[in-house]
mmCIF file of C-alpha atoms in Angstrom:
data_model
loop_
_atom_site.group_PDB
_atom_site.id
_atom_site.type_symbol
_atom_site.label_atom_id
_atom_site.label_comp_id
_atom_site.label_asym_id
_atom_site.label_seq_id
_atom_site.Cartn_x
_atom_site.Cartn_y
_atom_site.Cartn_z
ATOM 1 C CA MET S 1 0.045 -24.637 -19.868
ATOM 2 C CA THR S 2 -0.086 -21.945 -17.156
ATOM 3 C CA GLY S 3 0.858 -23.981 -14.063
ATOM 4 C CA TYR S 4 3.126 -26.930 -13.348
ATOM 5 C CA SER S 5 4.321 -28.871 -10.306
ATOM 6 C CA HIS S 6 7.467 -30.944 -10.806
ATOM 7 C CA HIS S 7 8.811 -33.605 -8.424
ATOM 8 C CA GLY S 8 11.456 -35.425 -10.443
ATOM 9 C CA SER S 9 14.706 -34.588 -12.175
ATOM 10 C CA THR S 10 14.877 -30.869 -12.882
ATOM 11 C CA TYR S 11 17.225 -31.457 -15.791
ATOM 12 C CA ASP S 12 14.587 -33.539 -17.528
ATOM 13 C CA LEU S 13 12.315 -30.523 -17.167
ATOM 14 C CA ILE S 14 14.397 -28.251 -19.400
ATOM 15 C CA ARG S 15 15.740 -30.777 -21.927
ATOM 16 C CA ASP S 16 13.851 -32.771 -24.521
ATOM 17 C CA ALA S 17 14.516 -36.365 -25.518
ATOM 18 C CA GLY S 18 17.228 -35.203 -27.923
ATOM 19 C CA GLY S 19 19.066 -33.237 -25.252
ATOM 20 C CA ASP S 20 18.092 -29.791 -26.558
ATOM 21 C CA TYR S 21 17.020 -27.097 -24.137
ATOM 22 C CA VAL S 22 13.311 -26.249 -24.078
ATOM 23 C CA CYS S 23 11.321 -23.142 -23.158
ATOM 24 C CA TYR S 24 7.907 -22.768 -21.526
ATOM 25 C CA PRO S 25 6.708 -19.447 -22.951
ATOM 26 C CA ARG S 26 3.258 -19.533 -21.304
ATOM 27 C CA LEU S 27 4.104 -21.084 -17.920
ATOM 28 C CA ARG S 28 3.065 -18.733 -15.088
ATOM 29 C CA VAL S 29 3.165 -20.956 -11.988
ATOM 30 C CA LEU S 30 6.030 -23.348 -11.208
ATOM 31 C CA LYS S 31 6.508 -25.508 -8.110
ATOM 32 C CA LEU S 32 9.697 -27.551 -7.830
ATOM 33 C CA GLU S 33 10.022 -30.059 -5.003
ATOM 34 C CA HIS S 34 13.267 -31.871 -4.278
ATOM 35 C CA ASN S 35 16.133 -32.163 -6.713
ATOM 36 C CA PRO S 36 17.641 -35.649 -6.835
ATOM 37 C CA ASP S 37 20.159 -34.553 -9.444
ATOM 38 C CA PHE S 38 21.667 -31.755 -7.372
ATOM 39 C CA GLU S 39 24.663 -33.710 -6.098
ATOM 40 C CA ARG S 40 25.397 -34.758 -9.638
ATOM 41 C CA TYR S 41 24.950 -31.427 -11.341
ATOM 42 C CA GLY S 42 25.210 -28.928 -8.486
ATOM 43 C CA SER S 43 28.556 -27.451 -9.524
ATOM 44 C CA SER S 44 27.643 -26.936 -13.175
ATOM 45 C CA VAL S 45 26.391 -23.695 -14.657
ATOM 46 C CA LEU S 46 24.024 -23.989 -17.583
ATOM 47 C CA PRO S 47 24.290 -21.873 -20.701
ATOM 48 C CA SER S 48 22.218 -18.716 -20.879
ATOM 49 C CA VAL S 49 18.947 -20.551 -21.449
ATOM 50 C CA VAL S 50 15.692 -18.878 -20.379
ATOM 51 C CA PRO S 51 13.205 -21.721 -19.828
ATOM 52 C CA PHE S 52 10.577 -19.820 -17.785
ATOM 53 C CA PRO S 53 10.313 -16.279 -19.201
ATOM 54 C CA ILE S 54 6.931 -15.171 -17.779
ATOM 55 C CA LEU S 55 6.692 -16.847 -14.370
ATOM 56 C CA ARG S 56 4.434 -15.097 -11.878
ATOM 57 C CA ILE S 57 4.546 -17.583 -8.995
ATOM 58 C CA LEU S 58 7.622 -19.638 -8.122
ATOM 59 C CA SER S 59 7.976 -22.124 -5.263
ATOM 60 C CA LEU S 60 11.236 -24.004 -4.625
ATOM 61 C CA THR S 61 11.528 -26.797 -2.073
ATOM 62 C CA GLY S 62 14.896 -28.501 -1.712
ATOM 63 C CA ARG S 63 18.222 -27.502 -3.218
ATOM 64 C CA CYS S 64 18.180 -24.672 -5.744
ATOM 65 C CA PRO S 65 17.639 -26.316 -9.145
ATOM 66 C CA PHE S 66 20.409 -26.524 -11.740
ATOM 67 C CA GLY S 67 23.003 -25.221 -9.272
ATOM 68 C CA ASP S 68 22.696 -21.679 -10.632
ATOM 69 C CA ASP S 69 20.171 -18.923 -11.413
ATOM 70 C CA THR S 70 18.524 -20.644 -14.401
ATOM 71 C CA VAL S 71 15.029 -20.722 -12.907
ATOM 72 C CA PHE S 72 15.119 -16.934 -12.333
ATOM 73 C CA ARG S 73 16.342 -15.918 -15.778
ATOM 74 C CA GLY S 74 14.123 -13.685 -17.867
ATOM 75 C CA ASN S 75 11.198 -13.437 -15.429
ATOM 76 C CA ALA S 76 12.290 -10.554 -13.186
ATOM 77 C CA ALA S 77 9.657 -8.295 -14.764
ATOM 78 C CA THR S 78 6.776 -10.772 -14.222
ATOM 79 C CA LEU S 79 7.514 -12.559 -10.917
ATOM 80 C CA GLU S 80 4.913 -11.672 -8.253
ATOM 81 C CA SER S 81 5.297 -14.329 -5.544
ATOM 82 C CA LEU S 82 8.345 -16.286 -4.399
ATOM 83 C CA VAL S 83 8.510 -19.143 -1.867
ATOM 84 C CA LEU S 84 11.916 -20.553 -0.950
ATOM 85 C CA LYS S 85 12.436 -23.572 1.244
ATOM 86 C CA THR S 86 15.993 -24.319 0.360
ATOM 87 C CA ASN S 87 19.495 -24.560 1.710
ATOM 88 C CA HIS S 88 20.956 -21.430 3.283
ATOM 89 C CA ASP S 89 24.016 -21.432 1.062
ATOM 90 C CA ASP S 90 21.825 -21.619 -2.051
ATOM 91 C CA ILE S 91 20.134 -18.386 -0.972
ATOM 92 C CA VAL S 92 23.544 -16.814 -0.410
ATOM 93 C CA LYS S 93 24.582 -17.784 -3.942
ATOM 94 C CA LEU S 94 21.461 -16.239 -5.474
ATOM 95 C CA VAL S 95 22.082 -12.953 -3.689
ATOM 96 C CA GLU S 96 25.807 -12.908 -4.442
ATOM 97 C CA ARG S 97 25.144 -13.571 -8.135
ATOM 98 C CA GLY S 98 22.989 -10.452 -8.314
ATOM 99 C CA VAL S 99 19.693 -12.211 -8.986
ATOM 100 C CA PHE S 100 17.960 -9.726 -6.678
ATOM 101 C CA THR S 101 18.565 -5.976 -6.608
ATOM 102 C CA PRO S 102 16.424 -3.101 -5.253
ATOM 103 C CA THR S 103 14.923 -2.533 -8.715
ATOM 104 C CA SER S 104 15.141 -5.968 -10.348
ATOM 105 C CA HIS S 105 11.637 -7.324 -9.594
ATOM 106 C CA PRO S 106 9.086 -4.490 -9.872
ATOM 107 C CA ARG S 107 6.005 -6.760 -9.552
ATOM 108 C CA LEU S 108 7.243 -8.955 -6.703
ATOM 109 C CA GLN S 109 4.866 -8.497 -3.765
ATOM 110 C CA CYS S 110 5.326 -11.594 -1.607
ATOM 111 C CA VAL S 111 8.522 -13.322 -0.446
ATOM 112 C CA LYS S 112 8.254 -16.289 1.928
ATOM 113 C CA ILE S 113 11.401 -17.923 3.255
ATOM 114 C CA LEU S 114 10.354 -21.151 4.931
ATOM 115 C CA HIS S 115 12.454 -23.057 7.450
ATOM 116 C CA THR S 116 15.744 -24.038 5.841
ATOM 117 C CA GLY S 117 16.763 -26.288 8.734
ATOM 118 C CA TYR S 118 19.932 -24.327 9.398
ATOM 119 C CA TYR S 119 20.738 -20.659 9.086
ATOM 120 C CA GLY S 120 24.311 -20.486 10.358
ATOM 121 C CA SER S 121 27.229 -20.914 7.984
ATOM 122 C CA ARG S 122 30.694 -19.679 7.283
ATOM 123 C CA HIS S 123 29.075 -16.609 5.711
ATOM 124 C CA TYR S 124 26.510 -15.542 8.340
ATOM 125 C CA ALA S 125 27.056 -16.482 11.961
ATOM 126 C CA SER S 126 23.935 -14.954 13.532
ATOM 127 C CA TYR S 127 20.238 -14.862 12.735
ATOM 128 C CA VAL S 128 20.250 -11.069 12.546
ATOM 129 C CA GLU S 129 22.953 -11.186 9.859
ATOM 130 C CA TYR S 130 20.985 -13.849 8.023
ATOM 131 C CA LEU S 131 17.835 -11.737 8.262
ATOM 132 C CA SER S 132 19.697 -8.857 6.627
ATOM 133 C CA LEU S 133 20.536 -11.186 3.748
ATOM 134 C CA LEU S 134 16.921 -12.306 3.357
ATOM 135 C CA LEU S 135 15.658 -8.734 3.400
ATOM 136 C CA SER S 136 18.024 -7.910 0.551
ATOM 137 C CA ILE S 137 15.879 -10.173 -1.653
ATOM 138 C CA ALA S 138 13.656 -7.525 -3.232
ATOM 139 C CA PRO S 139 13.819 -4.959 -0.407
ATOM 140 C CA ASN S 140 10.601 -3.155 -1.383
ATOM 141 C CA VAL S 141 8.357 -6.218 -1.038
ATOM 142 C CA ALA S 142 5.279 -5.678 1.149
ATOM 143 C CA VAL S 143 4.651 -9.281 2.319
ATOM 144 C CA ARG S 144 7.454 -11.073 4.178
ATOM 145 C CA SER S 145 7.798 -14.412 5.936
ATOM 146 C CA PHE S 146 10.988 -15.603 7.630
ATOM 147 C CA PRO S 147 12.186 -18.666 9.531
ATOM 148 C CA CYS S 148 13.802 -18.252 12.915
ATOM 149 C CA GLY S 149 16.105 -21.202 13.456
ATOM 150 C CA GLU S 150 16.702 -23.291 16.528
ATOM 151 C CA SER S 151 17.008 -20.451 19.059
ATOM 152 C CA GLN S 152 15.331 -17.107 19.573
ATOM 153 C CA PRO S 153 17.091 -14.171 17.911
ATOM 154 C CA ASP S 154 18.191 -10.934 19.528
ATOM 155 C CA ILE S 155 14.771 -9.287 19.269
ATOM 156 C CA PRO S 156 15.834 -5.598 19.557
ATOM 157 C CA SER S 157 18.495 -6.118 16.873
ATOM 158 C CA MET S 158 15.975 -7.930 14.684
ATOM 159 C CA ILE S 159 13.468 -5.091 15.011
ATOM 160 C CA SER S 160 16.182 -2.547 14.236
ATOM 161 C CA ILE S 161 16.987 -4.381 10.994
ATOM 162 C CA LEU S 162 13.315 -4.716 10.017
ATOM 163 C CA GLY S 163 12.767 -1.009 10.650
ATOM 164 C CA GLY S 164 15.002 -0.283 7.673
ATOM 165 C CA TYR S 165 12.317 -1.738 5.372
ATOM 166 C CA PRO S 166 9.290 0.529 5.949
ATOM 167 C CA ASN S 167 7.312 -0.898 3.008
ATOM 168 C CA ILE S 168 6.542 -4.106 4.911
ATOM 169 C CA GLN S 169 2.781 -4.499 5.334
ATOM 170 C CA VAL S 170 2.458 -8.181 6.258
ATOM 171 C CA LEU S 171 5.171 -9.780 8.393
ATOM 172 C CA SER S 172 5.289 -13.437 9.405
ATOM 173 C CA LEU S 173 7.731 -14.500 12.125
ATOM 174 C CA PRO S 174 5.938 -17.704 13.165
ATOM 175 C CA GLU S 175 8.745 -18.993 15.390
ATOM 176 C CA VAL S 176 9.606 -15.735 17.162
ATOM 177 C CA TYR S 177 8.236 -14.936 20.631
ATOM 178 C CA LEU S 178 7.325 -11.253 20.802
ATOM 179 C CA SER S 179 6.657 -9.681 24.170
ATOM 180 C CA LEU S 180 4.043 -6.945 24.347
ATOM 181 C CA TRP S 181 6.735 -4.288 24.465
ATOM 182 C CA ASN S 182 8.665 -5.738 21.543
ATOM 183 C CA ALA S 183 5.450 -5.986 19.535
ATOM 184 C CA ILE S 184 4.837 -2.298 20.221
ATOM 185 C CA LEU S 185 8.386 -1.447 19.166
ATOM 186 C CA LEU S 186 7.975 -3.453 15.958
ATOM 187 C CA ILE S 187 4.649 -1.837 15.071
ATOM 188 C CA LYS S 188 6.132 1.620 15.662
ATOM 189 C CA SER S 189 9.120 0.730 13.471
ATOM 190 C CA LEU S 190 6.942 -0.367 10.519
ATOM 191 C CA PRO S 191 4.376 2.377 9.832
ATOM 192 C CA LEU S 192 2.587 0.420 7.068
ATOM 193 C CA LEU S 193 2.349 -2.869 8.981
ATOM 194 C CA SER S 194 -1.194 -4.267 8.937
ATOM 195 C CA ASP S 195 -0.774 -7.985 9.688
ATOM 196 C CA LEU S 196 1.660 -9.668 12.071
ATOM 197 C CA HIS S 197 2.237 -13.401 12.634
ATOM 198 C CA SER S 198 4.269 -14.387 15.698
ATOM 199 C CA ARG S 199 4.310 -16.286 18.975
ATOM 200 C CA THR S 200 3.577 -14.721 22.342
ATOM 201 C CA PRO S 201 5.098 -15.389 25.761
ATOM 202 C CA TYR S 202 2.645 -15.917 28.589
ATOM 203 C CA HIS S 203 3.799 -13.133 30.886
ATOM 204 C CA ILE S 204 3.460 -9.385 30.488
ATOM 205 C CA GLN S 205 6.274 -7.654 32.309
ATOM 206 C CA LEU S 206 4.862 -4.669 34.138
ATOM 207 C CA PRO S 207 6.617 -1.299 33.920
ATOM 208 C CA ALA S 208 8.131 0.039 37.102
ATOM 209 C CA ASN S 209 5.583 1.326 39.633
ATOM 210 C CA VAL S 210 2.622 0.201 37.497
ATOM 211 C CA ARG S 211 0.153 -2.304 38.954
ATOM 212 C CA GLU S 212 -1.599 -4.791 36.710
ATOM 213 C CA LYS S 213 -4.998 -3.099 36.812
ATOM 214 C CA GLU S 214 -3.327 0.220 35.988
ATOM 215 C CA LEU S 215 -1.759 -1.112 32.816
ATOM 216 C CA PRO S 216 -4.596 -0.058 30.431
ATOM 217 C CA VAL S 217 -4.369 3.557 31.642
ATOM 218 C CA TYR S 218 -0.584 3.425 31.357
ATOM 219 C CA MET S 219 -0.872 2.216 27.746
ATOM 220 C CA LEU S 220 -3.338 4.932 26.824
ATOM 221 C CA SER S 221 -1.196 7.635 28.415
ATOM 222 C CA ASN S 222 2.105 6.556 26.887
ATOM 223 C CA TYR S 223 1.370 4.957 23.507
ATOM 224 C CA LYS S 224 -1.978 6.049 22.053
ATOM 225 C CA PRO S 225 -2.304 6.507 19.156
ATOM 226 C CA MET S 226 0.109 4.304 17.217
ATOM 227 C CA GLY S 227 0.015 1.723 14.445
ATOM 228 C CA GLN S 228 -2.675 3.438 12.379
ATOM 229 C CA ARG S 229 -2.486 0.665 9.738
ATOM 230 C CA PHE S 230 -2.178 -2.255 12.142
ATOM 231 C CA ARG S 231 -5.282 -4.454 12.057
ATOM 232 C CA CYS S 232 -4.543 -8.141 12.682
ATOM 233 C CA TRP S 233 -2.288 -10.278 14.879
ATOM 234 C CA HIS S 234 -2.026 -14.009 14.111
ATOM 235 C CA ILE S 235 -0.679 -15.869 17.128
ATOM 236 C CA SER S 236 1.073 -18.975 15.849
ATOM 237 C CA LYS S 237 1.769 -20.362 19.319
ATOM 238 C CA THR S 238 1.496 -19.339 22.952
ATOM 239 C CA SER S 239 4.050 -20.389 25.509
ATOM 240 C CA ALA S 240 1.750 -21.183 28.416
ATOM 241 C CA TYR S 241 -1.463 -19.703 29.748
ATOM 242 C CA VAL S 242 -4.237 -18.610 27.400
ATOM 243 C CA SER S 243 -5.621 -16.375 30.164
ATOM 244 C CA GLU S 244 -2.466 -14.267 29.967
ATOM 245 C CA THR S 245 -2.327 -14.374 26.168
ATOM 246 C CA ALA S 246 -5.840 -12.920 25.932
ATOM 247 C CA ARG S 247 -4.668 -9.679 27.553
ATOM 248 C CA PHE S 248 -2.120 -8.956 24.827
ATOM 249 C CA PRO S 249 -4.621 -8.021 22.093
ATOM 250 C CA LEU S 250 -6.749 -6.012 24.519
ATOM 251 C CA LEU S 251 -3.814 -3.775 25.371
ATOM 252 C CA LEU S 252 -2.919 -3.354 21.699
ATOM 253 C CA ALA S 253 -6.531 -2.553 20.855
ATOM 254 C CA LEU S 254 -6.455 0.355 23.296
ATOM 255 C CA ILE S 255 -3.573 2.061 21.477
ATOM 256 C CA CYS S 256 -3.971 0.896 17.851
ATOM 257 C CA PRO S 257 -7.253 2.376 16.596
ATOM 258 C CA ASN S 258 -7.786 -0.071 13.706
ATOM 259 C CA PHE S 259 -6.629 -3.266 15.411
ATOM 260 C CA ASP S 260 -9.744 -5.461 15.352
ATOM 261 C CA TYR S 261 -8.571 -9.005 14.681
ATOM 262 C CA CYS S 262 -6.575 -11.408 16.809
ATOM 263 C CA VAL S 263 -6.346 -14.966 15.519
ATOM 264 C CA PRO S 264 -5.176 -17.497 18.152
ATOM 265 C CA PRO S 265 -3.949 -21.035 17.424
ATOM 266 C CA LYS S 266 -6.853 -23.205 16.240
ATOM 267 C CA ASP S 267 -6.596 -25.597 19.155
ATOM 268 C CA GLU S 268 -6.871 -22.710 21.641
ATOM 269 C CA PHE S 269 -9.628 -20.733 19.933
ATOM 270 C CA ARG S 270 -12.562 -21.503 22.235
ATOM 271 C CA GLU S 271 -10.522 -21.114 25.403
ATOM 272 C CA TYR S 272 -9.050 -17.894 24.051
ATOM 273 C CA MET S 273 -12.485 -16.397 23.315
ATOM 274 C CA TYR S 274 -13.660 -17.345 26.807
ATOM 275 C CA GLU S 275 -10.632 -15.715 28.419
ATOM 276 C CA LEU S 276 -11.020 -12.662 26.197
ATOM 277 C CA ARG S 277 -14.556 -12.103 27.496
ATOM 278 C CA ARG S 278 -13.390 -12.513 31.082
ATOM 279 C CA ALA S 279 -10.550 -10.048 30.579
ATOM 280 C CA ILE S 280 -12.838 -7.408 29.045
ATOM 281 C CA ASP S 281 -15.008 -7.522 32.178
ATOM 282 C CA SER S 282 -12.049 -7.280 34.577
ATOM 283 C CA ASP S 283 -10.750 -4.212 36.416
ATOM 284 C CA GLY S 284 -8.843 -1.883 34.160
ATOM 285 C CA PHE S 285 -10.453 -3.126 30.949
ATOM 286 C CA LYS S 286 -14.178 -2.875 31.654
ATOM 287 C CA ASP S 287 -14.127 0.920 31.335
ATOM 288 C CA HIS S 288 -13.124 0.404 27.681
ATOM 289 C CA ALA S 289 -15.493 -2.489 26.980
ATOM 290 C CA PRO S 290 -17.262 -0.952 23.916
ATOM 291 C CA ARG S 291 -13.958 -0.595 22.050
ATOM 292 C CA LEU S 292 -12.636 -3.981 23.163
ATOM 293 C CA ARG S 293 -15.788 -5.878 22.194
ATOM 294 C CA ARG S 294 -15.044 -4.954 18.585
ATOM 295 C CA LEU S 295 -12.035 -7.217 18.926
ATOM 296 C CA LEU S 296 -14.152 -9.987 20.409
ATOM 297 C CA PHE S 297 -16.821 -9.990 17.700
ATOM 298 C CA SER S 298 -14.534 -9.511 14.713
ATOM 299 C CA SER S 299 -12.169 -12.315 15.763
ATOM 300 C CA TRP S 300 -15.063 -14.778 15.555
ATOM 301 C CA GLY S 301 -15.559 -14.058 11.877
ATOM 302 C CA TYR S 302 -11.959 -13.831 10.760
#
């Protein structure tokens, strides 16, 4: 057996009918959803059993199973992908127990922290502090996905923290609104970043003494070239007008030489493509139409 999805009692998973602990020496993919026994067993710590020694993909939804680090034992050298949708305090416990260190998981390439429902606690009062905790889970991982919480974080502080992890290549912040200028700051802070997932506000704040039609020239004069690796922006949600949103990728395309893909929300795709064409033909952009049409054509096929 190489893959298994479990929905029931996690304790039944690692004990046989006689009550002895069992091992799954060939299990590579494990998905655990919900843990009805957590309240009953949550304070216990199991003996040093290693039930999943060669896991490559692990997905946990609900409270952390067994109330300790059992599911992570023995597979640090093989784990490649980790998805956690669990309680904030469970994540704190995993970090504090030393499950993750800078060198503990050499093959881990993807860490996705899905919405935990609540990120504040007695341990971490702000999202930025919580983000620092999440980044400490295998700090050299290239693919990262983080929840935001109920309110928008302090974006400059968030970007400052993320800039300390230059190996990030794919970053998903699906609940965070990034202005054009914050997106530029983020891309400059992460030199290997190729794919970004975020929300966009509808309004581009113009720099002082710069008119709207002068913005493309301003971008070229002040920012080109940057983000040599940056190639794709997935927009998870826009805040208002698609006509305004369509200008964001055009401005990035002028200064990021390899940025060719912008993926809007599915329900806005046709309107977005229409507005993108209109924007390319407008004053300020039409002089750069050959470069910008690359963005138009490639987004269709992404």
